[in-house]
Coordinates of C-alpha atoms in Angstrom, one line a residue:
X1327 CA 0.0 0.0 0.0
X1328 CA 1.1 3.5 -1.3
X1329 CA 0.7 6.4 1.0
X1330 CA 0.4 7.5 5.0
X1331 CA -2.9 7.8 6.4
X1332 CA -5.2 8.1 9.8
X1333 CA -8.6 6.6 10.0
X1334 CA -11.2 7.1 12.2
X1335 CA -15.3 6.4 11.5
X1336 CA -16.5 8.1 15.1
X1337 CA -20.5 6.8 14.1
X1338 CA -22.4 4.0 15.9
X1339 CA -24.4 2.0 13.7
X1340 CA -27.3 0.1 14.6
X1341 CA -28.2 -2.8 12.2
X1342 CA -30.8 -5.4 11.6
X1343 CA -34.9 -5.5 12.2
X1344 CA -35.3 -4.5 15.5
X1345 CA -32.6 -1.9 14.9
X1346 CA -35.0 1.2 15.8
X1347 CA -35.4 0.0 19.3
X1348 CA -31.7 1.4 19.9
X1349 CA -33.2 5.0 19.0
X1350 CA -34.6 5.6 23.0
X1351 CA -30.7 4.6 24.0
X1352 CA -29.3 7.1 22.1
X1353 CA -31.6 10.2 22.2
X1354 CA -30.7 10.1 25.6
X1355 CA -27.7 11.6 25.1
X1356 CA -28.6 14.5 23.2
X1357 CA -31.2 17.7 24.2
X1358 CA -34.5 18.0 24.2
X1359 CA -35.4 20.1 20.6
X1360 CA -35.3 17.5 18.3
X1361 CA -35.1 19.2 14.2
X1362 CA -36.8 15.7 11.9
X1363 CA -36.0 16.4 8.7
X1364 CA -38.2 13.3 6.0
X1365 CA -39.0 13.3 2.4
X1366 CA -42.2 14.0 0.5
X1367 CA -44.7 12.0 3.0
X1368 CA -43.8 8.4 2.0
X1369 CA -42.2 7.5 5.4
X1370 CA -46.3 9.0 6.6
X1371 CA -47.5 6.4 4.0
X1372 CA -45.3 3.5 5.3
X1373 CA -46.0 4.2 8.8
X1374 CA -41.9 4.7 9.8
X1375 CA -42.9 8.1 10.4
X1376 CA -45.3 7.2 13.5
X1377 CA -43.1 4.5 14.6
X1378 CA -40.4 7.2 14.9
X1379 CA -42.1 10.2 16.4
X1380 CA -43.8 7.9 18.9
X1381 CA -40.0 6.8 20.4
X1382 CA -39.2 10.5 20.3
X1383 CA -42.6 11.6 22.3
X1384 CA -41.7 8.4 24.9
X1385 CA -38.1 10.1 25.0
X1386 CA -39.9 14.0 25.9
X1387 CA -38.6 15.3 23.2
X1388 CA -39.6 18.3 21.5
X1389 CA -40.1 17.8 17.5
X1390 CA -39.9 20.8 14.7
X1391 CA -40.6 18.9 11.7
X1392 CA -39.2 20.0 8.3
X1393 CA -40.3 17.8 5.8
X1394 CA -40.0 17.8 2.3
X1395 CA -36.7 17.3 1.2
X1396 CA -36.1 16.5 -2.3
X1397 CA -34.0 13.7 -3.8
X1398 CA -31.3 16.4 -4.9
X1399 CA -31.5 18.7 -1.7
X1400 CA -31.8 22.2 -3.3
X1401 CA -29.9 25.1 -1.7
X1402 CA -33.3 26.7 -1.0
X1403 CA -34.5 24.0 0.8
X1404 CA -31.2 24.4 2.6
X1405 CA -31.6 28.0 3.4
X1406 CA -35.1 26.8 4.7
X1407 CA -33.5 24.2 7.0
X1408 CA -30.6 26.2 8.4
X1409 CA -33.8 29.2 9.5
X1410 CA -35.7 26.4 11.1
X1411 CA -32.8 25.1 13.1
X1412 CA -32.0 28.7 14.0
X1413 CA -35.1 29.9 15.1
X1414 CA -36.0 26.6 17.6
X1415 CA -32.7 26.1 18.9
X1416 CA -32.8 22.4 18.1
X1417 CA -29.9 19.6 19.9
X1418 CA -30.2 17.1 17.5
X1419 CA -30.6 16.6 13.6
X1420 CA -32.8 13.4 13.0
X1421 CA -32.5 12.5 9.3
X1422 CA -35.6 10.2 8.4
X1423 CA -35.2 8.9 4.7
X1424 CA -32.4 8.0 2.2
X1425 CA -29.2 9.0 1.3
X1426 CA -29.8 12.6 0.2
X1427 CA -32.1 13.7 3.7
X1428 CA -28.6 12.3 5.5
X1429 CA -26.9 14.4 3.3
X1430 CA -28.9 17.5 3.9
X1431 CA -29.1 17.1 7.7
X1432 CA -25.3 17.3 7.7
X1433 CA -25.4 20.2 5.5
X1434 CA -27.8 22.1 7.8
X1435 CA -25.8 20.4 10.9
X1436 CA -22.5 22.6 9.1
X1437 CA -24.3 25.8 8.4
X1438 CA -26.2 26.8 11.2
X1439 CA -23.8 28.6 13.7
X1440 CA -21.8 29.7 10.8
X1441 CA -22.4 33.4 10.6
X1442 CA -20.9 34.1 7.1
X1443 CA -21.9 32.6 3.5
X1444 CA -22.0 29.2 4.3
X1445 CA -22.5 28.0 0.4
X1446 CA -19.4 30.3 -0.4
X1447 CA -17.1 28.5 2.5
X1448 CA -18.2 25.4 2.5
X1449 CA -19.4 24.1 -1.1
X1450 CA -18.0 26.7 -3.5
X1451 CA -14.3 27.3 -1.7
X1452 CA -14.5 23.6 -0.2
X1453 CA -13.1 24.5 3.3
X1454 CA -14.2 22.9 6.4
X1455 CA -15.3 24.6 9.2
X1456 CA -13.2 26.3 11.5
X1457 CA -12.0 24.4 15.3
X1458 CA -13.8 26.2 17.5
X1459 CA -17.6 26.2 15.5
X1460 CA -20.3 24.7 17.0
X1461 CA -22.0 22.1 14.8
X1462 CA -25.3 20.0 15.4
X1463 CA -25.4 16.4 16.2
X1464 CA -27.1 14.1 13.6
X1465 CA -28.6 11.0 13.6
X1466 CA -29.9 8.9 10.7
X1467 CA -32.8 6.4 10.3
X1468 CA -32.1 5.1 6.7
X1469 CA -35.0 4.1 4.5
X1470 CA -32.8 3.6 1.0
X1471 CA -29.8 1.6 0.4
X1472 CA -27.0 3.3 -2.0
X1473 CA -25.1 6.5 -0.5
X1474 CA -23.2 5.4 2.4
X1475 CA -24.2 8.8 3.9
X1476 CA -25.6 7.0 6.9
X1477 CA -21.1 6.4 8.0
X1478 CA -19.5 9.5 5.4
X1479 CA -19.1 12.8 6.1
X1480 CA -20.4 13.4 2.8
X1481 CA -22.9 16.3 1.8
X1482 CA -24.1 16.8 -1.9
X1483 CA -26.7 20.5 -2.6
X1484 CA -27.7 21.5 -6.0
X1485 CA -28.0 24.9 -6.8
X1486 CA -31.2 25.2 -8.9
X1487 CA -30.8 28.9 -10.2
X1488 CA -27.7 28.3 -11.6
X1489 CA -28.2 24.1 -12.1
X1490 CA -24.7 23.6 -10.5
X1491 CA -24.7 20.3 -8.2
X1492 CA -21.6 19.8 -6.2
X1493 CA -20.8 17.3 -2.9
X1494 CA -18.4 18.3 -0.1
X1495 CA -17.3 16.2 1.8
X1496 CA -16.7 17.8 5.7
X1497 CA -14.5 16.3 8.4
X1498 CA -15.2 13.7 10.5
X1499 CA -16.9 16.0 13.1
X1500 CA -19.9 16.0 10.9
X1501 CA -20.2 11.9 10.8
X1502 CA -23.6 10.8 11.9
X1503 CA -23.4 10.3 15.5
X1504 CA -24.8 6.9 14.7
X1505 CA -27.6 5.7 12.2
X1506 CA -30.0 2.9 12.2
X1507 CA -30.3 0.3 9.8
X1508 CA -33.3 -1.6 9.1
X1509 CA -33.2 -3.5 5.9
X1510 CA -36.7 -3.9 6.1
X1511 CA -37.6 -0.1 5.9
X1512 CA -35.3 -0.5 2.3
X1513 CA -38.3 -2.9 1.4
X1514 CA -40.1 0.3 1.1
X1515 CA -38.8 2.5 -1.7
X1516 CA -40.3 1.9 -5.0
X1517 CA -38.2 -0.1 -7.3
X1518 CA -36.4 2.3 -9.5
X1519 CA -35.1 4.2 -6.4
X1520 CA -33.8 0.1 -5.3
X1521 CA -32.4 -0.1 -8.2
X1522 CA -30.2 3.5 -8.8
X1523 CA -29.3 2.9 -5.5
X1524 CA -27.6 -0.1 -6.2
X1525 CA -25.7 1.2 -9.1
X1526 CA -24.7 3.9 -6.9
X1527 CA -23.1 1.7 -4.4
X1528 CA -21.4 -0.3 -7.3
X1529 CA -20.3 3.0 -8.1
X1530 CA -18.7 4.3 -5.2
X1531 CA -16.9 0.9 -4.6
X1532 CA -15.0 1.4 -8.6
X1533 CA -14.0 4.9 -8.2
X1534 CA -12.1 3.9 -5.4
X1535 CA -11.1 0.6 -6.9
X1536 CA -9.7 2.2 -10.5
X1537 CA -6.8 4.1 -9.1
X1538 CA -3.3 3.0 -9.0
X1539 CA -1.2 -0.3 -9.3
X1540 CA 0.4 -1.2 -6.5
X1541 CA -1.2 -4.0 -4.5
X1542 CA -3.3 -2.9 -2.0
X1543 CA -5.7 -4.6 0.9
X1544 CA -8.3 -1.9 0.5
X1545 CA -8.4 -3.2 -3.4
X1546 CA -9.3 -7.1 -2.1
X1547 CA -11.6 -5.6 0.4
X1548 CA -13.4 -3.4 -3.0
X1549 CA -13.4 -6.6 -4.8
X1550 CA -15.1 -8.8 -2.3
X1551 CA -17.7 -5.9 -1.8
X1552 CA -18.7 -5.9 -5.3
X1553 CA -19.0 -9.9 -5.6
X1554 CA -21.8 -9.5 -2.9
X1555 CA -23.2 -6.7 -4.4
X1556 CA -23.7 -8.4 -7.6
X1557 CA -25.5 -11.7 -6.1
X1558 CA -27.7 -9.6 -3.6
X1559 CA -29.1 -7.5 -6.8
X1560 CA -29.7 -10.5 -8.6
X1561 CA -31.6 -11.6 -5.7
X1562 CA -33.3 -8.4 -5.2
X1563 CA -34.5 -7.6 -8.0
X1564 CA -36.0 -10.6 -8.8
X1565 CA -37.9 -10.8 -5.4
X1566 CA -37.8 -7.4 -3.5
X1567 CA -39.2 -8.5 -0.5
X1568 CA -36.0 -11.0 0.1
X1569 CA -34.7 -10.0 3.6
X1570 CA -31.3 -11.5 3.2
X1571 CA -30.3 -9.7 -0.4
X1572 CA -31.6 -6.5 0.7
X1573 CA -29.4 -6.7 4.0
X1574 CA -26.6 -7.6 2.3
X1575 CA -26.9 -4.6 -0.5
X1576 CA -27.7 -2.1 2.6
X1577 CA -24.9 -3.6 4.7
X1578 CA -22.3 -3.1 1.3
X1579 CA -23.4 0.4 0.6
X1580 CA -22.3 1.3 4.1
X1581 CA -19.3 -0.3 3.6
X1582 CA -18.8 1.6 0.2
X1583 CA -18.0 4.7 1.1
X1584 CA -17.3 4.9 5.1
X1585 CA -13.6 6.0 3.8
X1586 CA -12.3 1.9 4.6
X1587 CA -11.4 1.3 1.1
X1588 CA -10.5 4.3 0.2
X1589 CA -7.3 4.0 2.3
X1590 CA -4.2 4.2 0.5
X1591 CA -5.7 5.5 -2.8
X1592 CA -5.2 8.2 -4.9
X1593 CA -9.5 7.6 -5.7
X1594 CA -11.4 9.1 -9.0
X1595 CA -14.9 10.1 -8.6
X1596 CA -15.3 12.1 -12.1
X1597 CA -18.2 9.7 -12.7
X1598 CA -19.5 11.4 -9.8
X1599 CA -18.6 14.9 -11.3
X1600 CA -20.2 14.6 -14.2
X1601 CA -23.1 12.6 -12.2
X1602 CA -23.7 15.3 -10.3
X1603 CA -24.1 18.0 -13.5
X1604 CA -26.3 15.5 -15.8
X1605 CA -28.4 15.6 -12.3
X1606 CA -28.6 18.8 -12.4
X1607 CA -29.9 19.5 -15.4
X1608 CA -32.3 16.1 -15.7
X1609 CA -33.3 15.6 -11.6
X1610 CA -33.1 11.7 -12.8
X1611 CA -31.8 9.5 -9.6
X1612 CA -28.4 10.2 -8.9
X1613 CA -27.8 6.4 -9.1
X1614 CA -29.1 6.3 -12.8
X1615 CA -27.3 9.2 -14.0
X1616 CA -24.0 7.6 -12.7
X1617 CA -24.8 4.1 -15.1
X1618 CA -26.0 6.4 -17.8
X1619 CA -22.3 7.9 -18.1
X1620 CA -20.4 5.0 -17.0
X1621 CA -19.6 3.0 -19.7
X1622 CA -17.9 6.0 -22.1
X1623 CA -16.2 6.8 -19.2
X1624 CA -14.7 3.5 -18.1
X1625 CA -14.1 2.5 -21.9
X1626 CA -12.1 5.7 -22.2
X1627 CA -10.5 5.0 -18.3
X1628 CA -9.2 1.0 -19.7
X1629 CA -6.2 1.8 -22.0
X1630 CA -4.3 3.5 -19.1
X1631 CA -5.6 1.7 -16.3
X1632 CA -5.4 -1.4 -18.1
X1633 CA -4.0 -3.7 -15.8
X1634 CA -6.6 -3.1 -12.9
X1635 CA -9.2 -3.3 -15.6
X1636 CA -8.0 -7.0 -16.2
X1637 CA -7.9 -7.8 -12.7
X1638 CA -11.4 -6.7 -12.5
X1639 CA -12.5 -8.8 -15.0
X1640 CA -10.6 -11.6 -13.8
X1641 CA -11.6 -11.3 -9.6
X1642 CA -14.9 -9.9 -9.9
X1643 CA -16.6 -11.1 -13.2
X1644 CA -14.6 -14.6 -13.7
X1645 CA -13.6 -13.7 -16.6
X1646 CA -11.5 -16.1 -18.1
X1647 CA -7.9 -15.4 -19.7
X1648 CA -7.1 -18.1 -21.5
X1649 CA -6.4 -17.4 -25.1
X1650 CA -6.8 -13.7 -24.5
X1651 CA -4.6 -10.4 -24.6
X1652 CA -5.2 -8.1 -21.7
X1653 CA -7.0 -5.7 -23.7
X1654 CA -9.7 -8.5 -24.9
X1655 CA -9.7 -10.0 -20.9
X1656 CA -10.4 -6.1 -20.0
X1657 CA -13.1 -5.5 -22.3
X1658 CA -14.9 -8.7 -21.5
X1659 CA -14.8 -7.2 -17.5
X1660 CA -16.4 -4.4 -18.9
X1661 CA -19.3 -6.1 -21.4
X1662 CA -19.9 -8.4 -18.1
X1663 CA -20.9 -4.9 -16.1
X1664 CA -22.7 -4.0 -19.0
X1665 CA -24.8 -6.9 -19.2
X1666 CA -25.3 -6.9 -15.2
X1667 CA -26.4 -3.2 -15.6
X1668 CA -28.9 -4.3 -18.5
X1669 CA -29.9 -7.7 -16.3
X1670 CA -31.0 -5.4 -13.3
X1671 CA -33.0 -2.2 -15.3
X1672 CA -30.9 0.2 -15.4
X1673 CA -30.4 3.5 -18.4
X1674 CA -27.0 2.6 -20.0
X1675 CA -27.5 6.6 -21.5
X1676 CA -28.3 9.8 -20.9
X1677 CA -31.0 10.4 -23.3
X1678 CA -33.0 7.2 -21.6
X1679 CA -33.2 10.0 -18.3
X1680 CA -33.7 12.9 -20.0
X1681 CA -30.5 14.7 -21.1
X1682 CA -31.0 16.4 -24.7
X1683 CA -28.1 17.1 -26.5
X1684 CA -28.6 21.1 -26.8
X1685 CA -27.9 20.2 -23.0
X1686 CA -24.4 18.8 -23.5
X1687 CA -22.4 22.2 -23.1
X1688 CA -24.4 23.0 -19.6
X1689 CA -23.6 19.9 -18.0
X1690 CA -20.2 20.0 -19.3
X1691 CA -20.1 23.2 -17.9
X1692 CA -21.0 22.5 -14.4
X1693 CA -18.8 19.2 -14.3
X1694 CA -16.0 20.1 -11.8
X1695 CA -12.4 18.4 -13.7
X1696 CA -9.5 17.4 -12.1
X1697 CA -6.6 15.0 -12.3
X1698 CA -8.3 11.5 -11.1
X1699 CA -7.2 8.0 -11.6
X1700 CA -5.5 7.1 -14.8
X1701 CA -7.1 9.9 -16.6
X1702 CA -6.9 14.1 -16.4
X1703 CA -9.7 14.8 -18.3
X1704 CA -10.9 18.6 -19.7
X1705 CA -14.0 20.3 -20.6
X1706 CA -13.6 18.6 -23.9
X1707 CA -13.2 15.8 -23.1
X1708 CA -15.9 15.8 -20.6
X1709 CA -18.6 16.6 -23.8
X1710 CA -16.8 13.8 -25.6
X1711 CA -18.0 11.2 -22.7
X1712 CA -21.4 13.0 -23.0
X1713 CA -21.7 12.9 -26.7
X1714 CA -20.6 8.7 -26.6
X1715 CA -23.4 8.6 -23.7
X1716 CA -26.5 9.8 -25.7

């Protein structure tokens, strides 16, 4: 392994189907204002919602609701958020939903005792915030599988005036101060959102993986991570209501991006980047708009990175070698996570979520570019990978 590094993952996690009984536990340790920040209503529909406010009630605490929040948290919505938290004084961020109401609670969690422009500091200059701020707790109850918010640090906001969508990614002071984990509530989403969020774990395991040569533990762990991600969505998405595939696939997003296998990499998330801008500009699942540019990217990613792009074909497709050059072993790696993306429904291009192509230079625009992996791509090249991906 390559590199010097510290680790440290400072949030409990509370896993399984009677996980939610550990909430009473740990609300003790926190103040009585409670800020619960939830979706559109489904967690209502599903009953979570009641199950939740009824431990917080038990607990005396005091609940300001601020539901909601959108799949692609807006800025507005985070302006709204931050005034709410202001105003009531709350102890405790209580994320109820997926990935991106975790991501917005720790957005709100940075912001509010920040007295200057907080989307200027934190999301446009990237800085963290200073030592000696005060920042709110958070705690997650996770409904989706996919971002691995629930253990990151990780925030993502879209700027809807200006369709810019960027993620920072804040210190471990603004980790969830632990999350509950009930594969069952996962059971809940509708199947598309199952389904991006799938690919979005898959996703956050490669970008790791397709950095550097050297031989590196974190690279066996990514492997092993991707095996069981690809039997569990098999499973899954065959039979939705399968307990043990939809643990497994909630149990390997976490593991995806807690920073674990990330150790000792250099890491390249411009999928992500450019992710973020076809989101942006389509509001398709952030899952689906990570296949939809995949493939040009990872075809253009294989020359330079070929060896790892052999070794993924060989330890996590079974691809065999035999009578092969490297370039024909790597491509077969890649036509196997082709056909796996097809197998379980998901948009292999852009134009399947909505992008137009008199859209091409705005995303291209907003996709941040920097050196990453074995590529250091530019603005053109960027509309090149968009222009393969219609």
């Amino acid at each position: 392994m390559q590199g010097n590094f510290s680790y440290h993952n400072p949030t409990k996690l509370y896993f399984g189907d009677e996980s939610l009984n550990f909430l009473k536990d740990e609300l003790k340790n926190f103040g009585p204002i409670v800020l619960l920040n939830y979706g559109s209503g489904s967690v209502k529909r599903n009953g979570i919602y009641d199950q939740v406010v009824a431990i917080l009630r038990e607990s005396g605490k005091t609940i300001v609701e601020n539901p909601g929040v959108m799949s692609n948290p807006t800025l507005e919505k985070l302006h709204e958020g931050i005034k709410i938290a202001r105003e009531n004084n709350v102890d405790l961020i209580l994320a109820l939903g997926g990935g991106s109401v975790c991501d917005y609670s720790k957005a709100v969690a940075a912001s509010v005792y920040y007295e200057g422009d907080y989307w200027n500091k934190f999301w446009l200059r990237q800085e963290q915030p200073d030592a000696d701020q005060r920042l709110l707790p958070v705690g997650c109850i996770l409904t989706m599988a996919g971002t691995g918010s629930e253990m990151n640090a990780g925030t993502v906001i879209t700027d809807a005036e200006h369709t810019f969508k960027v993620g920072h990614v804040f210190d471990d002071r603004l980790m969830p101060k632990f999350s509950i984990l009930n594969p069952k509530f996962t059971m809940t989403v509708p199947d598309n959102q199952m389904k991006a969020g799938i690919y979005d774990i898959m996703n956050h395991i490669m970008e790791q993986y397709f950095s550097d040569f050297d031989d590196n533990t974190s690279d066996y762990l990514a492997e092993g991570l991707m095996r069981s991600l690809i039997v569990s969505s098999r499973t899954a998405v065959k039979n939705p209501q399968d307990y043990e595939a939809r643990s497994n696939i909630m149990w390997t997003a976490t593991w995806a991006l807690n920073t674990l296998i990330g150790l000792g990499k250099r890491e390249d998330w411009m999928v992500h980047m450019i992710g973020h801008s076809v989101g942006a500009w389509t509001h398709a699942p952030h899952g689906y708009c990570l296949a939809a540019v995949s493939m040009a990217y990872y075809r253009r990613a294989m020359k330079p990175g070929l060896p790892k792009f052999v070794r993924f074909a060989k330890n996590v497709w079974d691809v065999s070698t035999e009578g092969k050059t490297d370039e024909q072993v790597a491509e077969a790696g890649l036509a196997a996570l082709k056909s796996w993306m097809l197998e379980i429904g998901l948009p292999l291009t852009i134009s399947e979520i909505g992008a137009t192509a008199d859209m091409i230079p705005g995303i291209t625009k907003g996709t941040i570019c920097y050196p990453a992996g074995y590529l250091n791509l530019r603005p053109k090249d960027i509309t090149e990978i968009l222009n393969e991906s219609m």
